Short mmCIF file of C-alpha atoms in Angstrom, two decimals:
data_model
loop_
_atom_site.label_atom_id
_atom_site.label_comp_id
_atom_site.label_asym_id
_atom_site.label_seq_id
_atom_site.Cartn_x
_atom_site.Cartn_y
_atom_site.Cartn_z
CA MET A 1 -77.00 29.06 -4.96
CA ARG A 2 -77.61 29.98 -1.34
CA ASP A 3 -76.76 26.44 -0.25
CA ARG A 4 -73.56 26.49 -2.29
CA VAL A 5 -72.56 29.88 -0.87
CA ALA A 6 -73.20 28.63 2.67
CA GLU A 7 -71.06 25.56 1.95
CA LEU A 8 -68.29 27.80 0.58
CA ALA A 9 -68.33 29.94 3.71
CA LEU A 10 -68.06 26.89 5.97
CA THR A 11 -65.21 25.43 3.94
CA ARG A 12 -63.32 28.72 3.96
CA GLU A 13 -63.71 29.04 7.69
CA SER A 14 -62.53 25.47 8.21
CA VAL A 15 -59.42 26.07 6.13
CA ARG A 16 -58.63 29.32 7.96
CA GLU A 17 -59.02 27.75 11.40
CA GLY A 18 -56.97 24.63 10.67
CA GLU A 19 -56.74 21.66 12.99
CA PRO A 20 -57.18 22.79 16.63
CA SER A 21 -54.53 20.35 17.88
CA ALA A 22 -51.96 21.66 15.38
CA THR A 23 -52.79 25.23 16.37
CA SER A 24 -52.28 24.37 20.04
CA LYS A 25 -48.87 22.87 19.27
CA GLN A 26 -47.87 26.01 17.38
CA HIS A 27 -48.89 28.22 20.29
CA ALA A 28 -47.12 25.92 22.75
CA LYS A 29 -43.87 26.66 20.93
CA GLY A 30 -44.43 30.37 21.51
CA LYS A 31 -45.24 30.91 17.85
CA LEU A 32 -48.20 32.56 16.12
CA THR A 33 -50.21 30.79 13.46
CA VAL A 34 -49.84 31.82 9.84
CA ARG A 35 -53.06 33.85 9.77
CA GLU A 36 -52.32 35.55 13.08
CA ARG A 37 -49.08 36.72 11.51
CA LEU A 38 -50.84 38.04 8.43
CA ASP A 39 -53.27 39.95 10.63
CA ILE A 40 -50.35 41.83 12.24
CA LEU A 41 -48.49 42.41 8.99
CA LEU A 42 -51.32 43.63 6.76
CA ASP A 43 -53.91 46.37 7.05
CA GLU A 44 -57.10 45.08 8.64
CA GLY A 45 -59.37 43.29 6.17
CA SER A 46 -57.05 43.84 3.19
CA PHE A 47 -55.77 40.28 2.61
CA ARG A 48 -56.95 38.57 -0.58
CA GLU A 49 -55.98 34.92 -0.65
CA ILE A 50 -55.33 32.94 -3.81
CA GLU A 51 -55.38 29.17 -4.28
CA MET A 52 -56.83 28.48 -0.85
CA PHE A 53 -58.16 25.16 -2.12
CA ARG A 54 -54.94 23.99 -3.75
CA ARG A 55 -53.99 20.39 -2.82
CA HIS A 56 -51.01 18.27 -3.71
CA ARG A 57 -51.34 15.35 -6.12
CA ALA A 58 -48.41 13.26 -4.87
CA THR A 59 -48.76 9.58 -4.04
CA GLY A 60 -46.77 7.14 -1.98
CA PHE A 61 -45.63 7.14 1.63
CA GLY A 62 -49.24 7.81 2.68
CA LEU A 63 -49.43 11.22 1.00
CA GLU A 64 -52.47 10.19 -1.04
CA ASN A 65 -54.41 9.87 2.21
CA ARG A 66 -53.48 13.32 3.47
CA ARG A 67 -54.34 16.15 1.12
CA PRO A 68 -55.11 19.29 3.17
CA TYR A 69 -56.19 22.53 1.54
CA THR A 70 -53.50 25.25 1.01
CA ASP A 71 -50.80 22.52 0.96
CA GLY A 72 -48.98 24.27 3.78
CA VAL A 73 -48.59 27.78 2.35
CA VAL A 74 -50.98 30.73 2.47
CA ALA A 75 -50.55 33.08 -0.50
CA GLY A 76 -52.11 36.29 -1.77
CA TRP A 77 -51.91 40.04 -1.53
CA GLY A 78 -52.90 42.77 0.86
CA GLN A 79 -52.01 46.28 1.88
CA VAL A 80 -49.51 47.90 4.23
CA ASP A 81 -50.47 51.50 5.02
CA GLY A 82 -52.71 51.42 1.97
CA ARG A 83 -49.99 50.20 -0.44
CA GLU A 84 -50.23 46.83 -2.17
CA VAL A 85 -47.85 43.98 -1.30
CA MET A 86 -47.70 40.31 -2.31
CA VAL A 87 -47.12 37.78 0.44
CA TYR A 88 -46.73 34.07 1.00
CA ALA A 89 -46.49 32.45 4.41
CA HIS A 90 -45.63 28.89 5.40
CA ASP A 91 -48.14 27.12 7.64
CA PHE A 92 -46.09 24.92 9.94
CA ARG A 93 -49.26 23.13 11.05
CA ILE A 94 -49.46 21.41 7.64
CA PHE A 95 -46.56 19.10 6.74
CA GLY A 96 -44.34 21.25 8.96
CA GLY A 97 -44.46 23.90 6.26
CA ALA A 98 -42.38 21.63 4.00
CA LEU A 99 -42.32 22.49 0.31
CA GLY A 100 -43.79 20.17 -2.31
CA GLU A 101 -44.75 20.63 -5.95
CA ALA A 102 -48.16 22.30 -5.38
CA HIS A 103 -46.75 24.37 -2.50
CA ALA A 104 -43.94 25.65 -4.76
CA GLU A 105 -46.29 26.46 -7.63
CA LYS A 106 -48.34 28.70 -5.35
CA ILE A 107 -45.19 30.57 -4.36
CA HIS A 108 -44.15 30.86 -8.01
CA LYS A 109 -47.55 32.38 -8.79
CA VAL A 110 -47.20 35.00 -6.06
CA MET A 111 -43.66 35.88 -7.11
CA ASP A 112 -44.68 36.28 -10.75
CA LEU A 113 -47.61 38.49 -9.76
CA ALA A 114 -45.38 40.66 -7.54
CA GLU A 115 -42.96 41.28 -10.38
CA ALA A 116 -45.73 41.91 -12.92
CA ALA A 117 -47.61 44.30 -10.63
CA GLY A 118 -44.45 46.03 -9.44
CA VAL A 119 -45.14 45.57 -5.72
CA PRO A 120 -42.98 44.36 -2.80
CA LEU A 121 -42.79 40.63 -2.05
CA ILE A 122 -42.86 39.43 1.57
CA SER A 123 -42.26 35.83 2.63
CA LEU A 124 -43.06 34.59 6.14
CA ASN A 125 -40.79 31.58 6.49
CA ASP A 126 -41.65 28.78 8.91
CA GLY A 127 -40.94 25.54 7.12
CA ALA A 128 -38.94 22.33 7.38
CA GLY A 129 -37.41 22.54 3.90
CA ALA A 130 -38.15 20.25 0.98
CA ARG A 131 -40.91 17.64 1.35
CA ILE A 132 -38.83 14.48 1.30
CA GLN A 133 -41.72 12.28 0.14
CA GLU A 134 -41.96 14.24 -3.13
CA GLY A 135 -38.30 13.87 -4.01
CA VAL A 136 -36.83 15.80 -6.89
CA THR A 137 -40.05 17.68 -7.70
CA ALA A 138 -39.68 19.47 -4.38
CA LEU A 139 -36.09 20.40 -5.23
CA ALA A 140 -37.21 21.69 -8.62
CA GLY A 141 -39.74 23.86 -6.80
CA TYR A 142 -36.94 25.54 -4.87
CA GLY A 143 -35.04 26.09 -8.11
CA GLY A 144 -38.02 28.00 -9.47
CA ILE A 145 -38.10 30.19 -6.36
CA PHE A 146 -34.37 30.96 -6.56
CA ARG A 147 -34.61 31.89 -10.24
CA ARG A 148 -37.48 34.27 -9.52
CA ASN A 149 -35.61 35.78 -6.54
CA VAL A 150 -32.75 36.68 -8.84
CA ARG A 151 -35.00 37.91 -11.63
CA ALA A 152 -36.80 40.27 -9.24
CA SER A 153 -33.60 41.44 -7.54
CA GLY A 154 -33.32 45.21 -7.79
CA VAL A 155 -36.75 45.38 -9.43
CA ILE A 156 -39.04 45.04 -6.40
CA PRO A 157 -38.17 44.94 -2.69
CA GLN A 158 -37.98 41.35 -1.44
CA ILE A 159 -38.34 40.81 2.31
CA SER A 160 -37.81 37.49 4.12
CA VAL A 161 -39.20 37.14 7.63
CA MET A 162 -37.83 34.10 9.46
CA LEU A 163 -40.38 32.82 11.96
CA GLY A 164 -39.25 29.23 12.36
CA PRO A 165 -36.68 26.79 10.97
CA CYS A 166 -35.14 27.19 7.53
CA ALA A 167 -32.69 24.43 6.68
CA GLY A 168 -30.75 23.16 3.70
CA GLY A 169 -31.24 24.65 0.27
CA ALA A 170 -34.33 26.50 1.51
CA ALA A 171 -32.02 29.00 3.24
CA TYR A 172 -30.79 30.30 -0.09
CA SER A 173 -34.04 32.03 -0.98
CA PRO A 174 -33.85 34.40 2.02
CA ALA A 175 -30.16 34.90 1.28
CA LEU A 176 -31.08 36.10 -2.23
CA THR A 177 -33.62 38.65 -0.98
CA ASP A 178 -32.97 42.26 0.04
CA PHE A 179 -33.77 42.04 3.76
CA VAL A 180 -33.86 39.21 6.32
CA PHE A 181 -35.78 39.61 9.60
CA MET A 182 -35.25 37.10 12.43
CA VAL A 183 -36.81 36.51 15.87
CA ARG A 184 -34.76 35.29 18.82
CA GLY A 185 -35.62 31.86 20.10
CA ILE A 186 -37.77 30.70 17.15
CA SER A 187 -35.80 31.52 13.98
CA GLN A 188 -32.98 29.30 12.74
CA MET A 189 -31.18 29.16 9.41
CA PHE A 190 -28.47 26.71 8.43
CA ILE A 191 -27.38 24.63 5.45
CA THR A 192 -26.61 21.52 7.50
CA GLY A 193 -28.27 20.94 10.87
CA PRO A 194 -26.75 19.88 14.20
CA ASP A 195 -27.18 16.17 13.43
CA VAL A 196 -25.14 16.41 10.22
CA VAL A 197 -22.53 18.59 11.93
CA ARG A 198 -22.24 15.98 14.70
CA ALA A 199 -21.88 13.13 12.21
CA VAL A 200 -19.23 14.85 10.12
CA THR A 201 -17.20 16.79 12.71
CA ALA A 202 -18.24 15.18 16.03
CA GLU A 203 -19.12 18.70 17.22
CA GLU A 204 -22.08 19.07 19.57
CA ILE A 205 -24.11 22.20 18.94
CA SER A 206 -27.72 23.30 19.35
CA HIS A 207 -30.00 24.60 16.62
CA GLU A 208 -29.89 28.07 18.19
CA ASP A 209 -26.10 28.18 18.53
CA LEU A 210 -25.66 26.93 14.98
CA GLY A 211 -28.05 29.22 13.15
CA GLY A 212 -30.16 31.27 15.55
CA ALA A 213 -30.99 34.95 15.30
CA HIS A 214 -28.08 36.00 17.52
CA VAL A 215 -25.58 34.12 15.34
CA HIS A 216 -26.85 35.61 12.09
CA GLY A 217 -27.34 39.05 13.62
CA THR A 218 -23.84 39.39 15.07
CA MET A 219 -21.51 36.87 13.41
CA SER A 220 -22.56 35.86 9.89
CA GLY A 221 -24.35 39.05 8.83
CA VAL A 222 -27.20 37.04 7.27
CA ALA A 223 -29.89 38.74 9.39
CA THR A 224 -30.53 42.41 8.61
CA PHE A 225 -32.78 42.87 11.66
CA VAL A 226 -33.26 40.84 14.88
CA TYR A 227 -36.24 41.06 17.29
CA PRO A 228 -37.35 39.60 20.63
CA ASP A 229 -40.85 38.61 19.42
CA GLU A 230 -42.96 38.17 16.29
CA ALA A 231 -45.21 41.18 16.83
CA SER A 232 -42.37 43.72 17.00
CA CYS A 233 -40.70 42.03 14.05
CA LEU A 234 -43.78 42.28 11.83
CA GLU A 235 -44.40 45.88 12.90
CA ASP A 236 -40.91 46.80 11.72
CA VAL A 237 -41.52 45.06 8.40
CA ARG A 238 -44.36 47.55 7.99
CA TYR A 239 -42.04 50.40 9.02
CA LEU A 240 -39.38 49.34 6.51
CA LEU A 241 -41.97 49.27 3.73
CA SER A 242 -42.92 52.86 4.57
CA MET A 243 -39.38 53.86 3.52
CA LEU A 244 -39.15 51.83 0.31
CA PRO A 245 -40.64 52.39 -3.15
CA SER A 246 -42.92 49.68 -4.53
CA ASN A 247 -40.46 49.06 -7.35
CA ASN A 248 -37.33 50.42 -9.01
CA ARG A 249 -39.30 52.80 -11.24
CA GLU A 250 -40.63 54.80 -8.30
CA LEU A 251 -39.16 57.06 -5.62
CA PRO A 252 -39.52 56.14 -1.93
CA PRO A 253 -42.62 57.54 -0.19
CA SER A 254 -42.14 61.04 1.21
CA THR A 255 -43.83 62.62 4.22
CA VAL A 256 -44.69 66.16 5.27
CA PRO A 257 -41.89 67.02 7.73
CA ALA A 258 -42.57 68.56 11.12
CA ASP A 259 -38.84 69.02 11.77
CA PRO A 260 -37.55 72.29 10.20
CA ALA A 261 -35.09 71.68 7.38
CA ASP A 262 -32.84 74.50 8.62
CA ARG A 263 -32.84 73.44 12.28
CA PRO A 264 -29.38 74.33 13.70
CA ASN A 265 -27.24 71.57 15.24
CA ASP A 266 -25.57 73.39 18.13
CA ARG A 267 -25.12 70.13 20.04
CA LEU A 268 -22.60 68.90 17.47
CA LEU A 269 -20.01 71.42 18.65
CA ASP A 270 -19.71 69.50 21.92
CA LEU A 271 -20.49 66.00 20.67
CA VAL A 272 -17.46 65.49 18.42
CA PRO A 273 -13.99 65.98 19.99
CA SER A 274 -11.50 67.85 17.80
CA ASP A 275 -8.77 65.38 18.81
CA PRO A 276 -8.94 62.62 16.16
CA ALA A 277 -7.77 60.05 18.71
CA GLN A 278 -10.84 60.56 20.91
CA ALA A 279 -13.92 58.42 20.27
CA TYR A 280 -17.55 59.53 20.09
CA ASP A 281 -20.84 57.93 19.08
CA MET A 282 -21.59 58.53 15.39
CA GLY A 283 -25.10 57.25 16.05
CA GLU A 284 -25.80 60.33 18.18
CA LEU A 285 -24.56 62.58 15.40
CA ILE A 286 -26.91 60.89 12.92
CA GLN A 287 -29.90 61.26 15.23
CA GLU A 288 -29.10 64.96 15.65
CA ILE A 289 -29.19 65.76 11.92
CA VAL A 290 -32.06 63.61 10.56
CA ASP A 291 -35.80 64.31 10.73
CA ASP A 292 -37.12 63.89 14.29
CA GLY A 293 -34.04 61.86 15.26
CA GLU A 294 -35.51 58.74 13.60
CA PHE A 295 -32.89 56.38 12.17
CA PHE A 296 -33.61 52.79 11.09
CA GLU A 297 -30.30 50.97 11.39
CA PHE A 298 -29.45 47.87 9.33
CA HIS A 299 -27.23 45.07 10.72
CA ALA A 300 -27.00 46.87 14.06
CA GLY A 301 -25.18 43.95 15.71
CA TRP A 302 -22.79 43.03 12.88
CA ALA A 303 -19.72 44.94 11.63
CA GLN A 304 -20.44 47.70 14.12
CA ASN A 305 -17.49 49.81 12.96
CA LEU A 306 -19.71 50.89 10.04
CA ILE A 307 -23.25 52.22 10.48
CA CYS A 308 -25.80 51.77 7.68
CA GLY A 309 -29.47 52.70 7.76
CA LEU A 310 -32.37 54.78 6.47
CA ALA A 311 -33.60 58.15 7.71
CA ARG A 312 -35.38 61.18 6.30
CA PHE A 313 -34.22 64.68 5.45
CA ASP A 314 -37.06 67.14 4.85
CA GLY A 315 -39.44 64.17 4.63
CA HIS A 316 -37.46 62.33 1.94
CA VAL A 317 -35.85 58.92 2.55
CA THR A 318 -32.05 58.88 2.52
CA GLY A 319 -29.50 56.13 3.06
CA ILE A 320 -26.70 56.86 5.52
CA VAL A 321 -23.30 55.15 5.61
CA ALA A 322 -21.06 56.24 8.48
CA ASN A 323 -17.87 55.15 10.21
CA GLN A 324 -18.35 54.45 13.93
CA PRO A 325 -15.34 55.66 15.99
CA LEU A 326 -16.63 53.74 19.04
CA ARG A 327 -15.86 50.42 17.30
CA LEU A 328 -12.33 49.64 16.09
CA ALA A 329 -11.83 53.42 15.79
CA GLY A 330 -14.12 53.33 12.74
CA VAL A 331 -11.70 51.45 10.48
CA LEU A 332 -12.92 49.54 7.44
CA ASP A 333 -12.45 45.78 7.56
CA ILE A 334 -13.83 42.82 5.63
CA ASN A 335 -17.23 42.69 7.31
CA ALA A 336 -17.73 46.46 7.24
CA SER A 337 -16.87 46.54 3.54
CA GLU A 338 -19.40 43.83 2.73
CA LYS A 339 -22.05 45.46 4.90
CA GLY A 340 -21.54 48.84 3.26
CA ALA A 341 -21.43 47.44 -0.27
CA ARG A 342 -24.70 45.56 0.15
CA PHE A 343 -26.40 48.63 1.60
CA VAL A 344 -25.14 50.99 -1.13
CA GLN A 345 -26.33 48.59 -3.83
CA MET A 346 -29.78 48.37 -2.24
CA CYS A 347 -30.12 52.14 -2.05
CA ASP A 348 -29.00 52.54 -5.64
CA ALA A 349 -31.45 49.88 -6.85
CA PHE A 350 -34.42 51.59 -5.18
CA ASN A 351 -33.61 55.24 -5.90
CA ILE A 352 -32.56 56.19 -2.37
CA PRO A 353 -29.95 59.00 -2.14
CA LEU A 354 -26.79 58.35 -0.14
CA VAL A 355 -25.06 60.44 2.52
CA SER A 356 -21.65 59.20 3.71
CA LEU A 357 -20.35 60.48 7.05
CA VAL A 358 -16.60 59.95 7.11
CA ASP A 359 -14.27 59.56 10.08
CA VAL A 360 -12.00 56.73 9.03
CA PRO A 361 -8.33 56.05 9.91
CA GLY A 362 -7.90 53.49 7.13
CA PHE A 363 -8.35 49.78 6.54
CA LEU A 364 -7.75 47.37 9.42
CA PRO A 365 -4.15 46.06 9.23
CA GLY A 366 -3.10 42.51 10.04
CA THR A 367 -2.33 39.14 8.52
CA ASP A 368 -5.81 37.82 9.29
CA GLN A 369 -7.43 40.58 7.22
CA GLU A 370 -4.92 40.30 4.40
CA HIS A 371 -5.09 36.52 4.17
CA SER A 372 -8.88 36.57 4.36
CA GLY A 373 -9.04 38.87 1.35
CA ILE A 374 -9.41 42.48 2.54
CA ILE A 375 -8.34 43.60 -0.94
CA ARG A 376 -11.14 41.66 -2.61
CA HIS A 377 -13.76 42.46 0.01
CA GLY A 378 -12.79 46.12 0.31
CA ALA A 379 -13.16 46.40 -3.45
CA LYS A 380 -16.84 45.46 -3.09
CA LEU A 381 -17.58 48.71 -1.27
CA LEU A 382 -15.52 50.68 -3.79
CA TYR A 383 -17.34 49.02 -6.70
CA ALA A 384 -20.77 49.65 -5.17
CA TYR A 385 -20.10 53.36 -4.70
CA CYS A 386 -18.57 53.79 -8.16
CA ALA A 387 -21.57 52.06 -9.78
CA ALA A 388 -24.22 53.99 -7.84
CA THR A 389 -26.14 56.59 -9.87
CA VAL A 390 -28.36 58.01 -7.09
CA PRO A 391 -27.51 61.39 -5.49
CA ARG A 392 -24.35 60.96 -3.40
CA ILE A 393 -23.06 63.37 -0.76
CA GLN A 394 -19.91 62.97 1.32
CA LEU A 395 -19.34 64.75 4.64
CA ILE A 396 -15.92 64.43 6.27
CA ILE A 397 -16.23 64.86 10.02
CA ARG A 398 -12.61 64.39 11.13
CA LYS A 399 -9.95 62.06 9.73
CA ALA A 400 -10.06 60.48 6.29
CA TYR A 401 -6.85 58.61 5.60
CA GLY A 402 -5.48 56.62 2.69
CA GLY A 403 -7.51 54.27 0.54
CA ALA A 404 -10.36 54.34 3.04
CA TYR A 405 -10.88 58.06 2.27
CA ILE A 406 -11.24 57.22 -1.42
CA VAL A 407 -13.56 54.27 -0.81
CA MET A 408 -15.90 56.25 1.47
CA ASP A 409 -17.46 57.98 -1.55
CA SER A 410 -14.87 60.65 -2.24
CA ARG A 411 -15.28 63.18 -5.05
CA SER A 412 -12.75 61.22 -7.11
CA ILE A 413 -15.05 58.18 -7.35
CA GLY A 414 -18.18 60.12 -8.17
CA ALA A 415 -19.71 61.80 -5.14
CA ASP A 416 -21.84 64.69 -6.40
CA LEU A 417 -20.92 66.96 -3.50
CA SER A 418 -18.30 66.74 -0.78
CA TYR A 419 -18.41 68.76 2.45
CA ALA A 420 -16.11 68.82 5.46
CA TRP A 421 -16.09 70.16 8.98
CA PRO A 422 -13.19 72.41 10.02
CA THR A 423 -11.85 69.43 11.99
CA ASN A 424 -11.17 67.42 8.81
CA GLU A 425 -7.82 65.77 8.18
CA ILE A 426 -7.50 64.26 4.71
CA ALA A 427 -4.16 62.60 3.99
CA VAL A 428 -2.42 59.45 2.84
CA MET A 429 -1.93 58.53 6.49
CA GLY A 430 -1.77 60.10 9.93
CA ALA A 431 0.88 62.72 10.58
CA GLU A 432 2.89 60.46 12.94
CA GLY A 433 3.15 57.63 10.43
CA ALA A 434 3.77 59.98 7.52
CA ALA A 435 6.61 61.79 9.29
CA ASN A 436 8.27 58.50 10.20
CA VAL A 437 8.34 57.56 6.51
CA VAL A 438 9.06 60.92 4.85
CA PHE A 439 11.61 62.17 7.39
CA ARG A 440 13.13 58.85 8.40
CA ARG A 441 16.74 59.90 7.74
CA GLU A 442 16.42 63.32 9.34
CA ILE A 443 14.96 61.80 12.51
CA ALA A 444 17.65 59.11 12.68
CA ALA A 445 20.44 61.67 12.26
CA ALA A 446 19.11 64.13 14.84
CA GLU A 447 20.75 64.60 18.24
CA ASP A 448 17.31 64.37 19.86
CA PRO A 449 15.22 62.06 17.58
CA ASP A 450 12.05 62.47 19.65
CA LEU A 451 12.17 66.25 19.51
CA LYS A 452 13.00 66.21 15.80
CA ARG A 453 10.12 63.83 15.15
CA ALA A 454 7.67 66.05 17.02
CA VAL A 455 8.80 69.10 15.02
CA LEU A 456 8.52 67.29 11.70
CA VAL A 457 5.14 65.78 12.57
CA GLU A 458 3.81 69.26 13.22
CA GLU A 459 5.37 70.51 9.98
CA TYR A 460 3.71 67.72 7.98
CA ARG A 461 0.36 68.37 9.66
CA ARG A 462 0.62 72.12 9.03
CA THR A 463 1.62 71.66 5.37
CA LEU A 464 -0.52 68.77 4.11
CA MET A 465 -3.23 68.12 6.70
CA HIS A 466 -4.71 71.51 7.46
CA PRO A 467 -8.51 71.64 7.09
CA TYR A 468 -8.44 73.71 3.86
CA TYR A 469 -5.89 71.63 1.93
CA ALA A 470 -8.45 69.48 0.05
CA ALA A 471 -10.80 72.44 -0.44
CA GLU A 472 -7.98 74.43 -2.06
CA ARG A 473 -7.66 71.65 -4.63
CA GLY A 474 -11.37 71.32 -5.35
CA LEU A 475 -11.72 67.91 -3.69
CA VAL A 476 -14.04 69.35 -1.05
CA ASP A 477 -16.82 71.71 -2.14
CA ALA A 478 -17.17 73.58 1.13
CA ILE A 479 -15.96 73.66 4.73
CA ILE A 480 -19.10 74.03 6.83
CA ASP A 481 -19.92 74.99 10.39
CA PRO A 482 -21.05 71.78 12.15
CA ARG A 483 -24.14 73.63 13.32
CA GLU A 484 -25.19 73.95 9.66
CA THR A 485 -24.89 70.24 8.91
CA ARG A 486 -28.60 69.40 8.69
CA ALA A 487 -29.42 72.49 6.64
CA THR A 488 -26.51 71.90 4.26
CA LEU A 489 -27.35 68.26 3.62
CA THR A 490 -31.05 68.99 3.19
CA GLN A 491 -30.38 71.73 0.64
CA ALA A 492 -27.94 69.53 -1.28
CA LEU A 493 -30.37 66.61 -1.36
CA ARG A 494 -33.12 68.94 -2.55
CA LEU A 495 -30.90 70.07 -5.44
CA LEU A 496 -30.01 66.52 -6.46
CA ARG A 497 -33.50 65.04 -6.13
CA ALA A 498 -34.02 65.03 -9.89
CA LYS A 499 -30.52 63.77 -10.71
CA HIS A 500 -30.38 61.61 -13.83
CA ALA A 501 -27.29 59.62 -14.70
CA PRO A 502 -27.30 57.74 -18.04
CA MET A 503 -26.26 54.11 -17.80
CA SER A 504 -23.45 52.70 -19.92
CA HIS A 505 -24.45 50.05 -22.45
CA ARG A 506 -23.33 46.70 -21.11
CA LYS A 507 -24.90 43.45 -20.03
CA HIS A 508 -23.62 43.87 -16.47
CA GLY A 509 -20.40 44.56 -14.67
CA ASN A 510 -18.17 41.94 -13.10
CA PRO A 511 -17.91 43.05 -9.45
CA PRO A 512 -15.54 41.39 -6.97
CA MET A 513 -17.42 38.59 -5.24
#
């Protein structure tokens, strides 16, 4: 027995170390090895590996002569801040991390265990796609992954960390998960690579310009988070997990707050201009009202006219959706609608309350938006809010015009509570535009049209856009002093913490896609 145990220890160590030359190549690319990554991600000494000695059974093309242990993927479970997580990680040193039958079956095992145990699933992706030598069995392996991604969607958090190439059909698994992390310079995702693009379109483009972290972080919206290096990326995976429940039957972890729940927000009186045409940074407002100023923003580089992210009020995790007046005046457009809809759905799936901070002049006008489907895409955000059953609170900071007011979680679509600052303007449109429509004939017939227009604009504003108009009709629950914003939201969230909304009996809805 002692001899066998000694042999086991040597074999384990050999598998963990891998081939020194392959490790050197990985480091030369500026990339960590698979086990170095797991050491950063997981609590020290907590990783429990499964199927370390798994080997493929394929033949042909020389595969029968190369059968390394793990088959290019390290799988198992460990802990993050003492909480269990399942993880699988591609080992680029073995077959370039390419997926074959045995490789896929290991991943299937981990995914099934994550769902059964009700714990988050993390994938560290660094692979060259399907193993070509194994043909259709490799493709079937991806099919099994995709099916499990969908089955676990909204049940357990699924996190994809891109730490190398991800090409072809392999890119659809990260796309099906809840969060995608990417690292500049080493992460790429694309369906067809530069060679195929060149052959079909004659376009010359690099891997990085086609599907690098910058592209997916600012243009496509595929990447939720982008980082300069692997260590900071993996540290933020840990941070994200600290704000998520293990599954959809639990509440997110809470902390003991050091920041007083009733802390006044005097700074807000000077931060937000009363003139609705003047811009300000909504991000600063958010930092002022949340616990310790800590806000974890999602898609920070994409659709920047809408801010989405997680923070805490009184130690409890809350999702925040906010218009950003610094970008496109805070209007809603196609990308912002998709960004917001995805975020609202995630919060609703994992029992995270929602606070919507509204300062929106409407939807972005223009033929490009209309022809690209702003109606269909804008409806995604509307659908997500209407379907959400978590606590929902709306706070109107300044303007809230037209359909965008409704879509930004108004009382009429189900917000539990709606508050407004005394600077709020809720109307079908701005006073200038409204007066031009309502009083068109009077203005045209006036001796001094400009003077008449100014008088009528003021009349419209005074009659229909004063800060108490919506409150008088019960569409706003209270007009609050901006200095009371944090205290008001914290008290409202505390009230709604035990909210229970019965679900209608249906297979599923048919949301706009």
